[in-house]
PDB file of C-alpha atoms (C1' of nucleotides) in Angstrom:
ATOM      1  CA  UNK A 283       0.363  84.759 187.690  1.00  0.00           C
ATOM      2  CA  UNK A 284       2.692  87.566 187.762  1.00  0.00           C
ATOM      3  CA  UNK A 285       3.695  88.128 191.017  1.00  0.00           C
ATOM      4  CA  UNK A 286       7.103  88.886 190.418  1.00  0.00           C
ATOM      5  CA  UNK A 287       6.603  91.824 188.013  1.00  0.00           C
ATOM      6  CA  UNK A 288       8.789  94.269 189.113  1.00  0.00           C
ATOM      7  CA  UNK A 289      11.958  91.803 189.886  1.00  0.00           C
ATOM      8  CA  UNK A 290      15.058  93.151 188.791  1.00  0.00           C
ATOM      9  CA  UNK A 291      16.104  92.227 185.064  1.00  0.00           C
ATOM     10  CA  UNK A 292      19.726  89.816 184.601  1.00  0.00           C
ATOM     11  CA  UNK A 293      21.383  92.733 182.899  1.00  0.00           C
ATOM     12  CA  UNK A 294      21.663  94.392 186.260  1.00  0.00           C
ATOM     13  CA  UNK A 295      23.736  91.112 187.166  1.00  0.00           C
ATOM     14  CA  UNK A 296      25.461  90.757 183.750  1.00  0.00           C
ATOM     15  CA  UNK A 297      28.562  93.448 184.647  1.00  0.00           C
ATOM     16  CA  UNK A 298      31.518  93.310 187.041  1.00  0.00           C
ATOM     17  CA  UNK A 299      30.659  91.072 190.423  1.00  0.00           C
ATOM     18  CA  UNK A 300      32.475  94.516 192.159  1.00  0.00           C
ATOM     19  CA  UNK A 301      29.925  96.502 191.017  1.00  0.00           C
ATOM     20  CA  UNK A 302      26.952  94.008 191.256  1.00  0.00           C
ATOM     21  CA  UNK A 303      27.574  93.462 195.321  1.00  0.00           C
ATOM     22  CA  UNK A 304      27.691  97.142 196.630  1.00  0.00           C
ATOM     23  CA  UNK A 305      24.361  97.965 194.173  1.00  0.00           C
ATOM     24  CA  UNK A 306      22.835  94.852 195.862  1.00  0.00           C
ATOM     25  CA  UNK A 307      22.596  96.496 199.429  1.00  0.00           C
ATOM     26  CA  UNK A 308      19.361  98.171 199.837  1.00  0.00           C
ATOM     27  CA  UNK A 309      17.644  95.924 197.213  1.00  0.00           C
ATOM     28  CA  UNK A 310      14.466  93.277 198.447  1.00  0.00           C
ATOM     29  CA  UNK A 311      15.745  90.104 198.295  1.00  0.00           C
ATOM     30  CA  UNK A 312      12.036  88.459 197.474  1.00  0.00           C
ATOM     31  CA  UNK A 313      10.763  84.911 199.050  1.00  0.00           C
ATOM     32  CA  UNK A 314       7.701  83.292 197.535  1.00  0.00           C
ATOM     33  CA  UNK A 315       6.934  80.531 199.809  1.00  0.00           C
ATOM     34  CA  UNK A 316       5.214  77.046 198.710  1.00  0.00           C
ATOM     35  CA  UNK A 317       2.134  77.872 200.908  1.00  0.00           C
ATOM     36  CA  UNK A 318       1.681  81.204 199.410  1.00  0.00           C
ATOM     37  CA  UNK A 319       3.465  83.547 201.501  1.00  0.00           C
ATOM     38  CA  UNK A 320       5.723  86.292 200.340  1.00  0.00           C
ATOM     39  CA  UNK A 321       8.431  87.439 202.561  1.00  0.00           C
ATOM     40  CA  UNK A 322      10.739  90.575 201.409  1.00  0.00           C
ATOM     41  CA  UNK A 323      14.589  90.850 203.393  1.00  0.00           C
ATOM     42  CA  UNK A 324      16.413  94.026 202.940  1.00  0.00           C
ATOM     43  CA  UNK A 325      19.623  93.043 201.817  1.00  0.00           C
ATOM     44  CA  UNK A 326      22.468  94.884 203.955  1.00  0.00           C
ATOM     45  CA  UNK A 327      25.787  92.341 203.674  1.00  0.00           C
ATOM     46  CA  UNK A 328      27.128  91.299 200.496  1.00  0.00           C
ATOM     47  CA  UNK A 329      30.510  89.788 198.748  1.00  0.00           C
ATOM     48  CA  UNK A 330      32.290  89.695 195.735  1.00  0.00           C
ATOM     49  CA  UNK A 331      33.684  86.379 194.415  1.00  0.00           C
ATOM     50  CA  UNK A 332      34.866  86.679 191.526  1.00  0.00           C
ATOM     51  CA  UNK A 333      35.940  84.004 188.967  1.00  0.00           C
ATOM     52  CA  UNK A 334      39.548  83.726 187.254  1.00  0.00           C
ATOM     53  CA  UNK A 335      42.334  85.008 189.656  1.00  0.00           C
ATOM     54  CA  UNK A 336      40.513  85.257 192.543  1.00  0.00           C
ATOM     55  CA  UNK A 337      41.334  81.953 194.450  1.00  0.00           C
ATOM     56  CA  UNK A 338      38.574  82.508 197.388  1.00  0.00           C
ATOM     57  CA  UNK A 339      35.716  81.786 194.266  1.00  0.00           C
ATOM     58  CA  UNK A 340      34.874  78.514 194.372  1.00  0.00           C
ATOM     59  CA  UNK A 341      34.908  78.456 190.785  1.00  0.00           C
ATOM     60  CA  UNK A 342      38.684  78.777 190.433  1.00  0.00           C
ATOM     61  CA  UNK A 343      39.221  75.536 192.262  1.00  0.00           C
ATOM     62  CA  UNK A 344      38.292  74.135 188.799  1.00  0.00           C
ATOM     63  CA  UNK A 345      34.549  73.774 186.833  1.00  0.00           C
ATOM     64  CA  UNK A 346      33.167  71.087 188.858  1.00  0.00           C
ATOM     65  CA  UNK A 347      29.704  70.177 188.999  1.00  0.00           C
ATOM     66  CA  UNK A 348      28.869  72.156 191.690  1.00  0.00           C
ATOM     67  CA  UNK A 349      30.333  75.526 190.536  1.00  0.00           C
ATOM     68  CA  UNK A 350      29.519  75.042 186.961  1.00  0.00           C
ATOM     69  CA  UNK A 351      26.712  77.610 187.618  1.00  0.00           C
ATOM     70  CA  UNK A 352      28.972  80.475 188.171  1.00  0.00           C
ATOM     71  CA  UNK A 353      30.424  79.615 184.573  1.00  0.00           C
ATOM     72  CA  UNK A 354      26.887  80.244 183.243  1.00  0.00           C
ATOM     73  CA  UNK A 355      25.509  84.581 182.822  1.00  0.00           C
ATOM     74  CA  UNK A 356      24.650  86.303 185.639  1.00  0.00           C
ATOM     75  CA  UNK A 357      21.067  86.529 186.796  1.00  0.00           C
ATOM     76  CA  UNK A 358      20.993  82.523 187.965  1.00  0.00           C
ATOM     77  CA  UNK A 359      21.366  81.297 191.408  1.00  0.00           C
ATOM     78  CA  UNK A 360      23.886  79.119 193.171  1.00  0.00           C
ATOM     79  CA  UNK A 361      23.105  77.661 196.335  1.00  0.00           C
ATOM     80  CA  UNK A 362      25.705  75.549 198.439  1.00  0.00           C
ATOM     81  CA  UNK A 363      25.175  73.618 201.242  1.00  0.00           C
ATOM     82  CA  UNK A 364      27.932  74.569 203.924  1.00  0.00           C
ATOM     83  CA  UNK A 365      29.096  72.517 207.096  1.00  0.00           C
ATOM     84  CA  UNK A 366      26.701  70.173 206.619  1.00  0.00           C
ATOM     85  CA  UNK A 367      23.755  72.474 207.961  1.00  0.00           C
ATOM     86  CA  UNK A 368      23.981  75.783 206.213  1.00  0.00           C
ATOM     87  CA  UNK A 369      22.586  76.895 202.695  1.00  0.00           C
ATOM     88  CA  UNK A 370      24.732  80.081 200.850  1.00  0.00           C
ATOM     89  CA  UNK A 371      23.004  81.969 198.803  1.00  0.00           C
ATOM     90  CA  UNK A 372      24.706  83.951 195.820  1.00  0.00           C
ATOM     91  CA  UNK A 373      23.833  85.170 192.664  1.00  0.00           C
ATOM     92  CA  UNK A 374      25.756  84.391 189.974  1.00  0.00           C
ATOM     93  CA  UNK A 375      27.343  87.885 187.661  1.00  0.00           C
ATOM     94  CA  UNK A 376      29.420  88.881 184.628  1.00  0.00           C
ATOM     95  CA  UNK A 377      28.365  87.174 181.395  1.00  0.00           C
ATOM     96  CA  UNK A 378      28.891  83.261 180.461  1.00  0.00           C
ATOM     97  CA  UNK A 379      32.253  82.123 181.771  1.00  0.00           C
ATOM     98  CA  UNK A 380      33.230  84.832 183.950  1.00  0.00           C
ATOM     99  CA  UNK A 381      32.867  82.647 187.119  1.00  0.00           C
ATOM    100  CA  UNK A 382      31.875  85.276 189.409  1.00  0.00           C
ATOM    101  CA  UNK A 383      29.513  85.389 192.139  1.00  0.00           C
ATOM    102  CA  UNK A 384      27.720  87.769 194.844  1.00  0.00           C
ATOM    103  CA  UNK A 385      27.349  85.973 198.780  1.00  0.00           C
ATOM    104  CA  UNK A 386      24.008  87.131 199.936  1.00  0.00           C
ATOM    105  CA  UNK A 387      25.723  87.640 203.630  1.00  0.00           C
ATOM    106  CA  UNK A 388      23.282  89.177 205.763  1.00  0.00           C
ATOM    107  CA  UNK A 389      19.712  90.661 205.045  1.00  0.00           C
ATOM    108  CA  UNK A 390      17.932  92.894 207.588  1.00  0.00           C
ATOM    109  CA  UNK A 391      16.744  91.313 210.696  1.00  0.00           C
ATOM    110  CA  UNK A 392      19.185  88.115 210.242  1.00  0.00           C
ATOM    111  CA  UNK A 393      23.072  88.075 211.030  1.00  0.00           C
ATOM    112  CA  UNK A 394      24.863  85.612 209.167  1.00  0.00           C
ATOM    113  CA  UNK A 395      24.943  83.812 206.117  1.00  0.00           C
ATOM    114  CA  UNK A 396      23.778  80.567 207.236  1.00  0.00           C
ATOM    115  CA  UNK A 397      21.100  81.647 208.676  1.00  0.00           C
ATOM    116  CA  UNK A 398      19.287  83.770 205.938  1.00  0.00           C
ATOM    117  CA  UNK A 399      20.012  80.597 203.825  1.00  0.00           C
ATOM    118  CA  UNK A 400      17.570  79.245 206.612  1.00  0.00           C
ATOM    119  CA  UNK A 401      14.967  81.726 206.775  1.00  0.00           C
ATOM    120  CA  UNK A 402      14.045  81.202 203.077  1.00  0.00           C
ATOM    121  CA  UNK A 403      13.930  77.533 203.671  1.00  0.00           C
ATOM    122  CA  UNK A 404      16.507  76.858 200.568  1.00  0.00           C
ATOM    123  CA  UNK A 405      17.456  73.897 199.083  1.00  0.00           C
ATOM    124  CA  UNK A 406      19.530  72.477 196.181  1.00  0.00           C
ATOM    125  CA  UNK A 407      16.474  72.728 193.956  1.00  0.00           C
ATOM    126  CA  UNK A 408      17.254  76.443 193.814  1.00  0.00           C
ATOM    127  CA  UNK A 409      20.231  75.767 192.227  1.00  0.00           C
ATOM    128  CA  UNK A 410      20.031  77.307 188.870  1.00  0.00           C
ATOM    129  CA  UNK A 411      17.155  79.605 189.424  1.00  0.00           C
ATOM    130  CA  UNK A 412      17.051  81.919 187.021  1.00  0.00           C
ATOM    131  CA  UNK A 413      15.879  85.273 189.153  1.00  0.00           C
ATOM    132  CA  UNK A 414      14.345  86.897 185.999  1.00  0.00           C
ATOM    133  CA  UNK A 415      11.500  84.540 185.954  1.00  0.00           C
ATOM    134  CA  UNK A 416      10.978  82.226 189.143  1.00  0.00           C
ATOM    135  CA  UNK A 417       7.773  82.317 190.998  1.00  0.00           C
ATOM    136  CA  UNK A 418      10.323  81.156 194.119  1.00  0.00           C
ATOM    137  CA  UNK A 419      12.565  83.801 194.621  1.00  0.00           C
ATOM    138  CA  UNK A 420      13.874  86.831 192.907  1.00  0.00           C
ATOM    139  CA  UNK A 421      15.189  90.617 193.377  1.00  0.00           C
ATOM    140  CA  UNK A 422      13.345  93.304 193.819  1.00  0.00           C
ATOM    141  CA  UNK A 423      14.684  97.501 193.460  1.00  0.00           C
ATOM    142  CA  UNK A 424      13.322  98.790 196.617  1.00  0.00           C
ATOM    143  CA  UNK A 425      14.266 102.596 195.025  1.00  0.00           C
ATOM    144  CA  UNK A 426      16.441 103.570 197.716  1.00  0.00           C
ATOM    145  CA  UNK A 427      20.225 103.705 197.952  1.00  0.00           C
ATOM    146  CA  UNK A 428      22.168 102.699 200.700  1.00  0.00           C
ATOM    147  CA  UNK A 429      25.299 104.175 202.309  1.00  0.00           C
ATOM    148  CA  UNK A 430      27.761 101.217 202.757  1.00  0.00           C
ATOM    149  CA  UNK A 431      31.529 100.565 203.834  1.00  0.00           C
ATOM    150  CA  UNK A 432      33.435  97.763 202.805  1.00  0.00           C
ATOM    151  CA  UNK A 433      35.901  95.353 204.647  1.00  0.00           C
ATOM    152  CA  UNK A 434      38.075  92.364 203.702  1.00  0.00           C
ATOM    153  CA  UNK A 435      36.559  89.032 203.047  1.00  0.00           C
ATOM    154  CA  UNK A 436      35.303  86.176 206.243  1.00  0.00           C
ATOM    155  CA  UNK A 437      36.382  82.739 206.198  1.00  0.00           C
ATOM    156  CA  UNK A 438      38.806  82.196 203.128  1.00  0.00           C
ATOM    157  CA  UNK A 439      41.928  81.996 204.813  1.00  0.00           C
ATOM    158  CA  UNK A 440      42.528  79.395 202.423  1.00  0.00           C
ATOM    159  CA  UNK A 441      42.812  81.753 199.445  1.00  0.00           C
ATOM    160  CA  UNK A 442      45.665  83.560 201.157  1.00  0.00           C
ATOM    161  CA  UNK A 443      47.178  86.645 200.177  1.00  0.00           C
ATOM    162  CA  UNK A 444      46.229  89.017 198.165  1.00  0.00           C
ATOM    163  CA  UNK A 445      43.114  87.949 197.947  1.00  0.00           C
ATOM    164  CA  UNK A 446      42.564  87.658 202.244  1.00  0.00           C
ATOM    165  CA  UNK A 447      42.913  91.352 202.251  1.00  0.00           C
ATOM    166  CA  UNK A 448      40.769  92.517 199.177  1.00  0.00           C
ATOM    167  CA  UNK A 449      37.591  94.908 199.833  1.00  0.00           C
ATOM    168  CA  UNK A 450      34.718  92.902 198.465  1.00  0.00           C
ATOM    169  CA  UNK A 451      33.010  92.965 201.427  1.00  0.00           C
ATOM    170  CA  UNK A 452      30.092  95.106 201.471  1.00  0.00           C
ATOM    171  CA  UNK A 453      28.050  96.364 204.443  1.00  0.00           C
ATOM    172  CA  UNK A 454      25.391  98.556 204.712  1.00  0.00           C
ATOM    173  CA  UNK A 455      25.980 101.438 207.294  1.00  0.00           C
TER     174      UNK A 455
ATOM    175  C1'  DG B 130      37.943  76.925 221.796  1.00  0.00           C
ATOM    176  C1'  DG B 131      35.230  72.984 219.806  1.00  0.00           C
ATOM    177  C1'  DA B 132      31.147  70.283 218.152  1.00  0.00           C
ATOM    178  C1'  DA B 133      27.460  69.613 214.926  1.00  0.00           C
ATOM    179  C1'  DT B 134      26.503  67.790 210.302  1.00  0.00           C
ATOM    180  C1'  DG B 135      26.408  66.431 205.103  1.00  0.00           C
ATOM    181  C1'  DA B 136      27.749  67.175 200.272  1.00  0.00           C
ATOM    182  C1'  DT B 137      31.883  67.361 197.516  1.00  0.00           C
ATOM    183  C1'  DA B 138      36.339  66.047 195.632  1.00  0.00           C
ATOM    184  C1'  DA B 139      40.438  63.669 195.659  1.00  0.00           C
ATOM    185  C1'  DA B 140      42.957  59.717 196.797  1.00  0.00           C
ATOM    186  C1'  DG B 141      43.476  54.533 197.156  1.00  0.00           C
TER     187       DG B 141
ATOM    188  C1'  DT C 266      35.672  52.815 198.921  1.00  0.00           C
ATOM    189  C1'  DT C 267      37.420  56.244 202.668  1.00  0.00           C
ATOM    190  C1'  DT C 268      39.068  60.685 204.057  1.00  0.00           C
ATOM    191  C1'  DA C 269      39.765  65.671 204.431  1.00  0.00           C
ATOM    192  C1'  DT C 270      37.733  69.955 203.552  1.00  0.00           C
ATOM    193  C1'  DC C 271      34.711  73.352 204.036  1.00  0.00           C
ATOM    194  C1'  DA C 272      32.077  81.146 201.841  1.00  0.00           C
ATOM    195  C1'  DT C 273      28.991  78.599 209.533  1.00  0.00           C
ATOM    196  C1'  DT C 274      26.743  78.932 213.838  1.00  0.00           C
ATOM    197  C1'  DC C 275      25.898  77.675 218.504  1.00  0.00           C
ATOM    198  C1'  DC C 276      27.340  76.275 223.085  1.00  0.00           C
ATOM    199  C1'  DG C 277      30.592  76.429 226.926  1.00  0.00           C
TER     200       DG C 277
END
DNA sequence: GGAATGATAAAG
DNA sequence: TTTATCATTCCG
């Protein structure tokens, strides 16, 4: 069954996380439910997190476990499980070991990180997903390109400066 | 402003 | 083992 035929290939993920995040906005983020159902967002927030420097990527804290997805090539997914109650989706870019990621932070329709994390009902089984060829979830090029702004960075205050202040916020206008 | 809520990582 | 830390959201 090929219902995911037209998803985006992980070359589109495999180049700089900068470039990745603003070309997101626009795109169909794709949800293929367990009973059958296939829900498409528009997404319209995303964020850059990219590995090495950048001390806001979870990834630079060290390779752990948990971020050792972000080491792998872009095109995979990496959930995390936030406050206890919220599930972040980001895809992972660059090529193997660049640590970089893209925050899926708002899709049309839904405010918020957390809570598009909700409405596709994720879990830490999608950790790892490789968007190229799960029946689950994937990207779709809706053919249209978006006008967007950018603007610093939400809740890394930890990283502190200059990373605080850096663009990689993307919105769609 | 502060609580809810659970996995992770670091310390003891 | 315990404790502090969260890429958040909702309620007052």
């Amino acid at each position: 069954m090929t219902v995911n035929w037209n998803c985006i290939p992980n070359s589109f993920f495999q180049r700089e996380v900068t470039q990745v995040a603003p070309d997101l906005l626009g795109k169909l983020l794709v949800r293929h439910f367990d009973d059958g159902t296939i829900v498409k967002f528009r997404i319209t927030e995303t964020e850059a997190y990219r590995g090495g420097d950048d001390k806001a990527c979870h990834a630079n804290k060290g390779l752990t476990p948990r971020t050792r997805v972000m080491f792998e090539e872009g095109g995979l997914v990496y959930v995390y499980l936030i406050y206890g109650m919220y599930w972040m989706l980001n895809f992972v870019t660059g090529k193997a070991g660049d640590s970089s990621a893209v925050l899926i932070r708002g899709v049309e329709g839904i405010s918020g990180p957390g809570r598009v994390g909700r409405a596709l009902q994720l879990n830490k089984s999608f950790y790892g997903e490789n968007l190229a060829t799960s029946e689950r979830i994937w990207v779709e090029d809706a053919g249209t390109k978006s006008k967007y702004i950018t603007a610093p960075r939400v809740g890394i205050d930890y990283a502190g400066e200059p990373w605080i202040s850096k663009p990689w916020r993307y919105i769609v206008t």
